[in-house]
XYZ file of C-alpha atoms in Angstrom:
726
model
C 102.869 121.314 89.890
C 105.787 120.488 92.340
C 106.172 117.708 95.036
C 107.103 118.809 98.507
C 107.853 116.362 101.263
C 107.675 117.021 105.060
C 108.290 115.123 108.408
C 105.213 115.322 110.281
C 105.280 114.761 114.116
C 102.482 114.664 116.666
C 100.268 112.327 114.889
C 99.060 109.516 117.479
C 96.934 107.346 115.011
C 95.892 107.030 111.430
C 92.863 109.298 112.044
C 95.310 112.132 112.345
C 96.907 111.207 108.940
C 93.283 111.124 107.614
C 92.569 114.753 109.022
C 95.685 116.333 107.495
C 94.862 114.531 104.139
C 91.148 115.712 104.280
C 92.257 119.355 105.176
C 94.943 119.768 102.612
C 93.093 117.836 99.840
C 90.221 120.503 100.038
C 92.607 123.392 98.806
C 92.304 123.931 94.978
C 95.967 124.510 94.798
C 96.882 120.906 95.866
C 96.337 118.053 93.289
C 97.502 115.254 95.722
C 98.237 114.362 99.389
C 99.553 111.259 100.802
C 100.614 110.932 104.371
C 102.418 107.655 105.470
C 101.481 107.294 109.180
C 104.161 104.612 109.513
C 106.899 106.893 108.322
C 105.407 110.073 109.603
C 105.950 111.578 106.077
C 103.673 113.870 104.142
C 104.082 114.194 100.351
C 102.060 116.979 98.570
C 101.850 117.666 94.925
C 100.888 121.378 94.610
C 101.122 124.685 92.720
C 104.107 126.638 94.183
C 102.818 129.884 92.768
C 99.636 129.730 94.631
C 100.830 127.640 97.595
C 104.419 127.727 98.621
C 105.961 124.994 100.773
C 106.115 127.241 103.905
C 102.351 127.665 103.651
C 101.857 123.909 103.739
C 103.893 123.732 107.002
C 101.787 126.520 108.703
C 98.559 124.674 107.610
C 99.679 121.545 109.102
C 100.704 123.419 112.220
C 97.269 124.900 112.527
C 95.811 121.233 112.789
C 97.986 120.719 115.801
C 100.975 119.109 114.184
C 104.519 120.027 113.231
C 105.660 119.734 109.736
C 109.463 120.074 108.822
C 110.582 120.181 105.219
C 112.512 117.398 103.993
C 114.956 118.782 101.306
C 117.404 115.892 100.840
C 117.812 112.060 101.160
C 120.183 112.357 104.200
C 117.654 113.774 106.456
C 115.990 110.319 106.596
C 118.566 109.590 109.335
C 118.658 113.004 111.027
C 116.170 112.773 113.516
C 115.377 109.028 113.975
C 117.696 108.396 116.847
C 116.473 111.702 118.557
C 112.779 110.781 118.251
C 113.343 107.266 119.635
C 115.335 108.791 122.623
C 112.438 111.236 123.340
C 110.046 108.300 123.454
C 112.327 106.126 125.613
C 112.894 109.126 128.113
C 109.098 109.698 128.537
C 108.626 106.113 129.228
C 111.412 105.919 131.664
C 110.083 109.056 133.600
C 106.496 107.976 133.667
C 107.434 104.347 134.811
C 109.765 105.833 137.460
C 106.978 108.002 138.807
C 104.253 105.397 138.568
C 106.042 102.413 140.342
C 105.922 104.277 143.757
C 102.049 104.642 143.425
C 101.685 100.973 142.409
C 103.863 99.652 145.329
C 101.990 101.857 147.859
C 98.551 101.363 146.474
C 97.515 99.246 149.543
C 98.546 101.985 151.811
C 96.347 104.563 150.119
C 94.748 105.404 153.471
C 97.949 106.616 155.100
C 98.004 110.436 154.633
C 101.851 110.477 153.531
C 101.387 108.031 150.860
C 97.993 109.546 149.765
C 99.727 112.987 149.255
C 102.814 111.268 147.558
C 100.476 109.258 145.123
C 98.590 112.632 144.296
C 101.709 114.598 143.422
C 103.224 111.811 141.446
C 99.960 111.121 139.551
C 99.653 114.799 138.888
C 103.232 115.062 137.594
C 102.773 112.104 135.323
C 99.263 113.439 134.109
C 100.411 116.787 132.964
C 104.013 116.045 131.615
C 104.220 112.564 129.957
C 100.477 112.714 129.438
C 100.228 116.376 128.022
C 100.779 115.273 124.610
C 97.588 113.387 124.587
C 95.643 116.313 125.691
C 97.213 118.457 123.006
C 96.251 115.896 120.378
C 92.774 115.551 121.845
C 92.309 119.408 121.745
C 93.380 119.593 118.143
C 91.111 116.802 116.906
C 88.114 118.286 118.578
C 88.819 121.552 117.014
C 88.770 120.061 113.566
C 85.622 117.900 114.454
C 87.373 114.593 114.429
C 88.281 111.789 116.871
C 91.690 110.529 117.347
C 93.827 107.966 119.496
C 94.743 110.848 121.632
C 91.198 111.662 122.425
C 90.674 107.898 123.782
C 93.834 108.151 125.870
C 92.943 111.619 127.381
C 89.307 110.350 128.197
C 90.584 107.195 130.088
C 93.421 108.746 131.861
C 91.406 111.848 132.722
C 88.491 109.879 134.069
C 90.588 107.839 136.411
C 92.714 110.952 137.518
C 89.999 113.407 138.192
C 87.583 110.844 139.804
C 90.606 109.980 142.118
C 91.312 113.629 142.645
C 87.605 114.421 143.669
C 87.696 111.365 145.906
C 90.758 112.267 147.528
C 89.432 115.537 148.843
C 86.209 113.839 150.055
C 83.796 115.385 147.474
C 82.316 111.938 146.916
C 81.623 111.387 150.669
C 83.046 108.599 152.595
C 82.651 105.927 149.850
C 84.934 107.562 147.235
C 88.025 105.531 146.597
C 90.958 107.048 144.935
C 92.965 105.002 142.185
C 95.746 107.205 141.116
C 97.774 104.174 139.938
C 95.326 103.591 137.065
C 95.867 106.994 135.396
C 99.610 107.012 136.069
C 100.199 103.463 134.983
C 98.008 103.857 131.826
C 100.269 106.723 130.679
C 103.427 104.609 131.497
C 102.106 101.773 129.541
C 101.082 103.731 126.467
C 104.465 105.533 126.546
C 106.030 102.015 126.510
C 103.826 101.168 123.419
C 104.998 104.448 121.701
C 108.673 103.632 122.256
C 108.431 100.003 121.284
C 106.358 101.060 118.333
C 109.099 103.660 117.202
C 111.747 101.135 117.621
C 109.990 98.635 115.345
C 109.283 101.400 112.859
C 112.880 102.048 112.643
C 113.594 98.523 111.917
C 110.875 98.611 109.311
C 112.777 101.276 107.356
C 116.224 100.121 108.038
C 116.991 99.075 104.455
C 116.758 102.479 103.325
C 118.754 104.074 106.139
C 121.421 101.296 105.639
C 121.728 102.375 101.951
C 122.025 105.894 102.919
C 124.792 105.188 105.262
C 126.911 103.757 102.396
C 127.408 107.348 101.017
C 131.061 108.591 101.244
C 131.760 111.455 103.611
C 135.033 112.265 102.125
C 136.639 112.509 98.516
C 139.942 112.878 96.893
C 139.630 115.718 94.612
C 142.288 115.812 91.811
C 143.195 119.788 91.316
C 146.083 120.540 89.035
C 147.611 117.007 89.535
C 147.439 117.318 93.382
C 145.147 115.195 95.386
C 142.914 117.234 97.957
C 140.825 115.402 100.658
C 137.468 117.321 100.809
C 133.912 116.587 102.047
C 131.988 114.635 99.308
C 129.332 117.521 99.148
C 131.902 119.757 97.575
C 132.188 117.580 94.407
C 130.699 119.127 91.384
C 129.993 117.718 88.013
C 133.239 117.531 85.724
C 135.588 117.224 88.744
C 138.387 114.656 88.808
C 138.289 112.287 91.702
C 140.728 109.686 92.825
C 139.281 106.450 94.539
C 141.750 104.163 96.030
C 141.222 100.469 96.774
C 138.912 99.928 99.551
C 137.354 103.334 99.329
C 133.845 104.435 98.468
C 132.921 106.001 95.325
C 131.586 109.578 96.166
C 129.364 110.092 93.247
C 128.288 108.908 89.742
C 131.012 109.291 87.187
C 132.903 107.731 84.508
C 136.475 106.104 84.517
C 139.040 108.309 82.767
C 142.061 106.317 83.971
C 142.881 103.106 85.701
C 141.256 99.613 86.031
C 139.835 97.973 88.927
C 136.711 95.923 90.115
C 133.939 97.424 91.956
C 131.560 95.956 94.435
C 128.075 97.122 93.422
C 126.015 94.802 95.544
C 124.795 97.590 97.814
C 123.174 99.356 94.979
C 122.282 96.786 92.373
C 122.204 93.600 94.626
C 124.778 91.964 92.249
C 127.114 90.137 94.502
C 129.785 89.607 91.864
C 132.328 92.488 91.635
C 132.012 94.230 88.253
C 135.264 95.050 86.227
C 135.744 98.773 85.424
C 138.201 100.183 82.756
C 138.620 103.423 81.011
C 135.180 104.846 79.868
C 133.156 102.727 81.959
C 130.402 104.356 84.235
C 130.536 103.988 87.923
C 127.930 104.464 90.564
C 128.217 106.395 93.700
C 128.295 104.441 97.107
C 130.064 101.348 95.322
C 133.312 100.236 96.892
C 136.601 100.250 94.950
C 138.269 96.703 95.481
C 141.503 96.370 93.660
C 143.035 99.048 91.500
C 143.465 102.939 91.494
C 140.719 104.876 89.476
C 140.382 108.388 88.431
C 136.914 109.363 87.912
C 135.308 112.345 86.342
C 131.986 113.262 88.068
C 128.748 113.211 86.072
C 126.065 113.317 88.587
C 126.428 114.438 92.085
C 124.181 115.134 95.261
C 120.462 114.564 94.502
C 121.216 113.654 90.805
C 123.031 110.512 91.742
C 121.623 106.977 91.360
C 121.665 106.364 95.011
C 119.686 109.461 95.675
C 117.074 108.572 92.815
C 116.576 105.124 94.351
C 116.029 106.668 97.829
C 113.620 109.037 96.410
C 111.639 106.235 94.605
C 111.461 104.052 97.491
C 110.198 106.955 99.698
C 107.498 107.438 97.185
C 106.750 103.678 97.302
C 106.540 103.531 101.028
C 104.271 106.628 100.947
C 101.996 105.187 98.276
C 98.807 103.591 99.592
C 97.972 100.087 98.652
C 94.148 99.506 97.713
C 93.662 97.371 100.729
C 94.647 100.157 103.107
C 91.434 102.040 102.130
C 89.391 99.328 104.218
C 91.599 100.205 107.213
C 91.109 104.217 106.642
C 87.253 103.911 106.198
C 86.981 101.697 109.523
C 89.368 104.051 111.421
C 87.273 106.947 110.742
C 84.148 105.692 112.533
C 86.243 103.736 115.172
C 86.799 106.434 118.120
C 83.295 107.649 118.122
C 81.900 104.097 118.278
C 84.483 103.387 121.228
C 83.265 106.389 123.064
C 79.427 105.240 122.546
C 80.377 101.557 123.847
C 82.104 103.120 126.769
C 78.928 104.983 127.738
C 76.627 101.932 127.016
C 79.081 99.677 129.202
C 78.687 102.053 132.058
C 74.929 102.456 131.639
C 74.405 98.802 131.348
C 76.506 97.872 134.473
C 75.401 100.782 136.673
C 71.800 101.303 135.686
C 70.583 97.981 134.593
C 72.571 95.531 136.430
C 72.974 97.508 139.753
C 76.817 97.243 139.898
C 78.690 99.564 142.126
C 79.496 102.937 140.467
C 83.286 102.517 140.789
C 83.111 98.982 139.153
C 81.181 100.436 136.411
C 83.202 103.290 135.926
C 86.369 101.283 135.672
C 85.021 99.074 132.958
C 83.922 102.068 130.892
C 87.593 103.325 131.226
C 88.773 99.962 130.082
C 86.801 99.931 127.137
C 87.920 103.374 126.126
C 91.746 102.662 126.606
C 91.944 99.093 125.196
C 90.595 100.214 121.732
C 93.322 100.716 119.204
C 92.756 102.295 115.698
C 96.531 102.435 115.436
C 97.129 98.852 114.797
C 94.712 99.049 111.737
C 96.393 102.073 110.476
C 99.931 100.463 110.678
C 98.857 97.172 109.160
C 99.508 98.151 105.568
C 102.210 100.796 105.567
C 104.639 98.878 107.727
C 104.398 95.706 105.673
C 104.822 97.819 102.478
C 107.931 99.423 104.220
C 109.467 95.993 105.090
C 108.637 94.505 101.758
C 109.977 97.387 99.562
C 113.134 97.056 101.779
C 113.612 93.503 101.046
C 113.165 94.286 97.400
C 115.783 96.968 97.633
C 118.451 94.752 99.081
C 117.687 92.160 96.424
C 118.117 94.721 93.536
C 114.378 95.100 92.839
C 113.458 98.710 92.981
C 109.694 99.061 93.813
C 108.567 102.414 92.685
C 104.963 102.412 94.145
C 104.036 100.635 97.164
C 100.712 99.676 95.948
C 102.364 97.711 93.244
C 103.242 95.183 95.830
C 99.575 94.326 96.255
C 98.660 94.630 92.555
C 101.581 92.433 91.387
C 100.464 89.498 93.749
C 97.178 89.334 91.603
C 98.536 89.355 88.193
C 97.075 86.959 85.824
C 98.909 87.601 82.497
C 102.581 88.717 82.175
C 103.757 89.929 78.611
C 107.366 89.752 77.973
C 109.391 91.898 75.279
C 111.911 89.584 73.486
C 115.120 91.480 72.720
C 116.960 92.381 76.107
C 114.457 90.627 78.057
C 114.066 87.060 77.145
C 117.363 87.177 75.155
C 120.460 88.760 76.047
C 119.899 91.652 73.548
C 123.117 91.239 71.725
C 124.018 88.732 69.051
C 126.455 85.989 69.848
C 128.308 83.551 67.590
C 125.926 80.561 67.204
C 127.746 78.339 64.832
C 130.813 78.149 62.733
C 131.308 76.081 59.437
C 134.915 76.322 57.786
C 135.194 74.618 54.356
C 137.618 71.898 53.799
C 140.980 73.034 54.120
C 140.233 76.043 56.431
C 140.472 75.664 60.206
C 138.009 77.232 62.719
C 140.928 79.326 64.041
C 141.453 80.859 60.556
C 137.891 81.619 60.055
C 137.685 83.268 63.458
C 140.803 85.352 62.724
C 138.962 86.803 59.789
C 136.134 87.696 61.671
C 138.375 89.234 64.367
C 140.132 91.282 61.706
C 136.791 92.663 60.178
C 135.374 93.129 63.685
C 138.319 95.234 64.902
C 137.442 98.019 62.673
C 133.726 98.072 62.827
C 131.165 98.767 65.515
C 128.378 96.626 63.751
C 126.924 94.333 66.450
C 127.662 91.172 64.334
C 131.309 92.472 63.730
C 131.729 92.844 67.586
C 130.069 89.475 68.221
C 132.651 87.899 65.989
C 135.401 89.665 67.486
C 134.268 88.558 71.003
C 134.122 84.833 69.893
C 137.729 85.173 68.497
C 139.078 86.784 71.714
C 137.279 84.245 73.811
C 139.571 81.498 72.123
C 142.763 83.617 72.519
C 142.863 84.969 68.948
C 144.430 88.410 68.745
C 143.047 90.469 65.711
C 145.811 91.492 63.247
C 145.885 94.807 61.613
C 144.028 95.276 58.360
C 144.472 97.628 55.593
C 141.993 99.727 53.448
C 139.006 98.596 55.635
C 135.613 99.835 54.845
C 132.001 99.049 55.335
C 130.257 97.986 52.310
C 126.718 99.688 52.445
C 125.452 97.727 55.272
C 126.192 94.360 53.686
C 129.410 93.799 55.371
C 133.237 94.683 55.328
C 135.966 94.513 52.936
C 139.624 94.955 53.479
C 143.186 93.925 52.809
C 144.415 91.107 54.893
C 147.823 89.398 54.317
C 147.881 91.019 50.931
C 144.523 89.530 49.660
C 141.156 91.001 49.679
C 138.951 89.836 52.577
C 135.219 90.013 52.582
C 133.058 89.372 55.580
C 129.161 89.879 55.283
C 126.075 88.795 53.788
C 125.237 86.828 50.749
C 124.587 90.223 48.983
C 128.117 91.227 49.720
C 129.343 87.781 48.159
C 127.224 88.385 45.083
C 128.271 92.114 44.508
C 131.960 90.706 44.301
C 130.806 87.721 42.082
C 131.480 85.089 44.800
C 129.186 82.250 45.119
C 128.835 81.000 48.695
C 129.018 77.281 47.739
C 129.528 74.214 50.006
C 127.675 75.832 52.789
C 124.329 74.050 52.692
C 124.021 74.241 56.487
C 123.530 78.061 56.378
C 119.970 77.404 55.080
C 118.941 75.507 58.192
C 120.495 78.522 60.144
C 118.343 80.981 58.261
C 115.198 79.022 58.949
C 115.998 79.057 62.681
C 116.060 82.881 62.559
C 119.726 83.298 62.818
C 121.722 86.237 60.985
C 124.319 84.723 58.359
C 127.832 85.903 57.751
C 130.142 84.712 54.995
C 133.931 84.930 54.872
C 135.674 85.067 51.646
C 139.394 85.838 50.650
C 141.156 86.075 47.500
C 137.724 85.479 45.578
C 136.976 82.206 47.181
C 134.796 81.356 50.186
C 136.332 80.072 53.316
C 133.415 79.379 55.340
C 130.453 81.007 57.323
C 129.023 81.694 60.505
C 125.746 82.233 62.024
C 124.841 84.713 64.881
C 121.735 84.694 67.189
C 120.411 86.858 69.891
C 120.501 83.968 72.581
C 118.030 83.295 75.314
C 119.303 84.180 78.722
C 120.116 81.128 80.549
C 117.404 81.028 82.995
C 114.630 82.323 80.489
C 112.896 78.798 80.113
C 112.947 78.190 84.086
C 111.477 81.785 84.813
C 108.620 80.976 82.223
C 107.969 77.472 83.859
C 107.947 78.938 87.344
C 105.512 81.746 86.243
C 103.144 79.206 84.752
C 103.396 76.992 87.901
C 102.209 80.118 89.803
C 99.037 80.181 87.452
C 100.174 83.080 85.504
C 99.750 83.049 81.683
C 103.031 84.183 79.775
C 103.149 85.763 76.523
C 105.754 87.179 74.277
C 105.549 90.214 72.148
C 108.222 91.384 69.695
C 109.112 93.522 66.810
C 111.190 90.797 65.460
C 110.338 88.671 62.284
C 107.694 85.850 62.977
C 110.368 83.040 62.147
C 112.835 84.310 64.763
C 109.994 85.037 67.328
C 108.528 81.456 66.742
C 112.010 79.945 67.479
C 112.441 81.849 70.715
C 108.779 81.218 71.912
C 109.236 77.652 71.346
C 112.558 77.557 73.217
C 111.368 79.546 76.197
C 107.863 77.937 76.527
C 105.564 80.885 76.609
C 101.901 80.292 76.038
C 101.281 82.750 73.201
C 103.321 85.051 71.100
C 103.001 87.985 68.642
C 105.658 89.199 66.134
C 106.420 92.202 64.307
C 104.673 94.583 66.456
C 105.330 98.299 66.862
C 105.563 99.949 70.358
C 101.880 101.207 69.852
C 100.672 97.792 68.944
C 102.264 96.391 72.250
C 100.140 98.944 74.266
C 97.179 97.901 72.552
C 97.767 94.344 73.328
C 98.013 95.177 76.937
C 94.646 97.074 76.620
C 93.155 93.828 75.045
C 94.032 91.609 77.833
C 92.961 94.264 80.404
C 89.509 94.538 78.622
C 89.215 90.911 78.788
C 89.323 91.018 82.652
C 93.245 90.026 83.077
C 95.379 91.923 85.492
C 98.540 92.606 83.139
C 102.190 92.963 83.906
C 104.487 94.009 81.248
C 108.065 93.241 81.356
C 110.381 95.021 78.852
C 113.514 97.305 78.614
C 111.857 100.603 79.740
C 112.437 102.594 76.389
C 111.038 101.072 73.233
C 108.386 99.321 75.643
C 107.442 102.557 77.525
C 103.842 102.740 76.119
C 102.982 99.280 77.180
C 104.942 99.553 80.541
C 102.729 102.616 81.329
C 99.350 100.937 80.183
C 100.064 97.893 82.188
C 98.630 97.198 85.769
C 102.321 96.747 86.675
C 105.222 97.645 84.550
C 108.545 95.674 85.076
C 111.586 97.303 83.570
C 114.577 95.013 83.025
C 118.177 96.056 83.783
C 120.102 99.170 83.425
C 120.606 100.375 87.088
C 122.416 103.492 85.690
C 119.322 104.406 83.624
C 116.825 103.785 86.521
C 115.706 107.303 86.458
C 114.476 106.910 82.787
C 112.508 103.643 83.413
C 108.936 103.808 82.679
C 108.010 100.788 84.845
C 106.533 100.362 88.375
C 109.274 97.917 89.298
C 112.881 98.282 88.051
C 114.868 95.083 88.023
C 118.449 96.351 88.568
C 120.437 93.345 87.927
C 119.248 92.411 84.578
C 118.282 89.002 86.001
C 114.878 87.693 84.537
C 114.456 85.440 87.720
C 113.817 88.753 89.918
C 110.346 88.978 87.977
C 109.482 85.816 89.941
C 111.156 87.175 92.991
C 109.030 90.372 92.786
C 105.750 88.443 92.538
C 106.753 86.078 95.430
C 107.616 89.293 97.322
C 104.221 90.934 96.458
C 102.203 87.800 97.449
C 104.178 87.578 100.717
C 103.616 91.260 101.475
C 99.826 91.157 100.791
C 99.733 88.023 102.920
C 101.243 89.882 105.750
C 98.857 92.895 105.323
C 96.026 90.662 105.504
C 97.487 88.883 108.848
C 98.043 92.358 110.294
C 94.420 93.434 109.448
C 93.046 90.411 110.865
C 94.801 90.573 114.172
C 94.165 94.206 114.467
C 90.424 93.616 113.969
C 90.658 90.434 116.229
C 92.309 92.378 118.963
C 89.477 95.050 118.965
C 86.548 92.668 118.520
C 87.855 90.404 121.310
C 89.423 93.151 123.587
C 86.511 95.633 123.710
C 83.992 92.912 125.001
C 86.368 91.665 127.559
C 87.127 95.251 128.847
C 83.339 95.836 129.007
C 83.057 92.917 131.433
C 81.739 90.116 129.288
C 83.703 87.520 130.995
C 82.707 88.772 134.572
C 79.653 86.690 135.433
C 80.889 83.346 133.968
C 84.512 83.519 135.202
C 84.646 86.666 137.421
C 87.280 88.036 135.061
C 87.549 91.750 134.588
C 90.281 93.973 133.027
C 91.821 96.891 135.007
C 92.012 99.849 133.099
C 95.852 100.063 133.379
C 96.221 96.643 131.859
C 93.848 97.601 129.111
C 96.163 100.397 128.230
C 98.969 98.047 128.249
C 97.077 95.643 125.746
C 96.300 98.769 123.568
C 99.913 99.909 123.569
C 101.357 96.396 122.657
C 98.662 95.787 119.983
C 100.326 98.262 117.743
C 103.890 96.717 118.343
C 102.506 93.508 117.629
C 101.442 94.615 114.147
C 104.671 95.994 113.365
C 106.546 93.224 114.636
C 104.295 90.892 112.427
C 105.556 92.911 109.514
C 109.183 92.668 110.402
C 108.774 88.873 110.366
C 108.391 89.484 106.504
C 112.055 89.797 106.531
C 112.481 86.003 106.822
C 111.313 85.447 103.192
C 114.294 87.344 101.944
C 116.187 84.070 101.883
C 113.555 82.239 100.065
C 113.051 84.727 97.273
């Protein structure tokens, strides 16, 4: 199976999207179809041998829409401005042609103005209004009903009645009202334009990220710099990046030292220092020094392209709550047509109202109804929510996760690398009498400079932090996993475990405090020189600074927090007590982590799993929401539904807040969409006429319909205000 993506134009409402999904889903060579009405994007998972992508485009065209393949991330921005300009131009044209009709409507008995209004109304009806006829025809051909059908019915009723009355075919009592059909189309075109603008703002976060891509690159060929388009860079090429320039691809530093601003990709505001051997991310900005990079990933392989692809999939994914809107929209248009007929029948046949009065009310019922608002309620909120997450370094890979995470009741945390830093740090240092801490650290630094063992490196970091430069050692060797031996200042230096000391006949006396350190789950290292113990050090995988605060906040939110780890129980108990989780389980294998997730799920809990995305992959996949912590450059390998790019545990809390805010916004949108239709249709049907003599002209009903979708999208955009509160 392969996944193909298309830009689909010509859809007027969510019913159009539903038609495309139904027709394509019925084909045996297609396993999944998702169409995002708000983004106008179609994602199809299909067998390319049986159904090539070109055939999918043809099938969509047969339904009356235009499907254009989206082959690259950059195409997101290609036609947005053009499509917005088209909507704007149609609105200006229809408004310009309609205003003279509105201004002369009181002079409709004058022959000159009558003919002018007829010509202008006809022009608007069959130019700006032609798209609604096309959409209505295609929906009827496929035995479905769309928003285009309602618009075509309403405008046609007003136009053709006025046309018949104009030529006197209704006798002397026929009254033409060309302004109704013309202004209806103008107002609906206004709504389409405003909706397109609002949609553009909803997806602005993704387009903003794409605009950060470098257009040019300095390719290094035989020691000579050549300025070339960034698209020409290939894997293995050498590229020079000067201060202030954008990195054009993912790569590794082979010469130079600098700081890079990675905030646009990872959300981390503090520039990151880069030196030889360090990886760099495309679209980040070189701040200080000159760098020579070797390209490792280019084009669609880069981290930026992967992020874009994941965000697109997230925005195209349907949240469970959207199913309600989809079901309601399927029955909406037929129900409105029936209500329109009922409105006319009641007023004209039962209440004896004038034909034209009843007729206008029926038209108003047709044009005020708006299934688009319900169709836009969920996807626009998800678009904005995922964009907020993207700007904050929280990559949401499935849009439905924003709803699911808002209802999570249990969160399981891996320990190492999630609640803790994932690497040992010096916890305590105990020199024996006659030995200074600086001397003890110098010995740790000597041993660490020749070893890659995590404890050796931790000792070396601690020494460097205090300004101690490691001296050269002779005959340095690792002693079977027990430690390191070497010659230092003419004597034998041993740095390692009690087993290493015992193997060399040394008793680590005078270090009683080490027993307490061992009980606390810390790793112990002894230092001896010339056959005598100098002191000892303990190392611990320290808690992340904000881990207790994160757990406390989650518990305040009513979420049960549990820790699962493969580490020893003594170590796990110390960490669990320090961080404040409700429960913990130690010495578990990856398979057992998955079983624990299943156990909570079988108990009725909605479970989120937070881990590093590698050893925790089975549990991340099993959980209702998998949250992978850290490692922006490894984002494509993460098994989670959400990737925390900054390695900041507080982003777990932010992700849940974002999910809850997004779901609240979806519910608000659905409420207002339903409220609008429930309140608007009865008013259009004349419910307020007898008590208050209030009716709704069809053109203003059309304006209300057009603005209802804009209101829903605008309400979704208000979600951006929570970005500062996350």
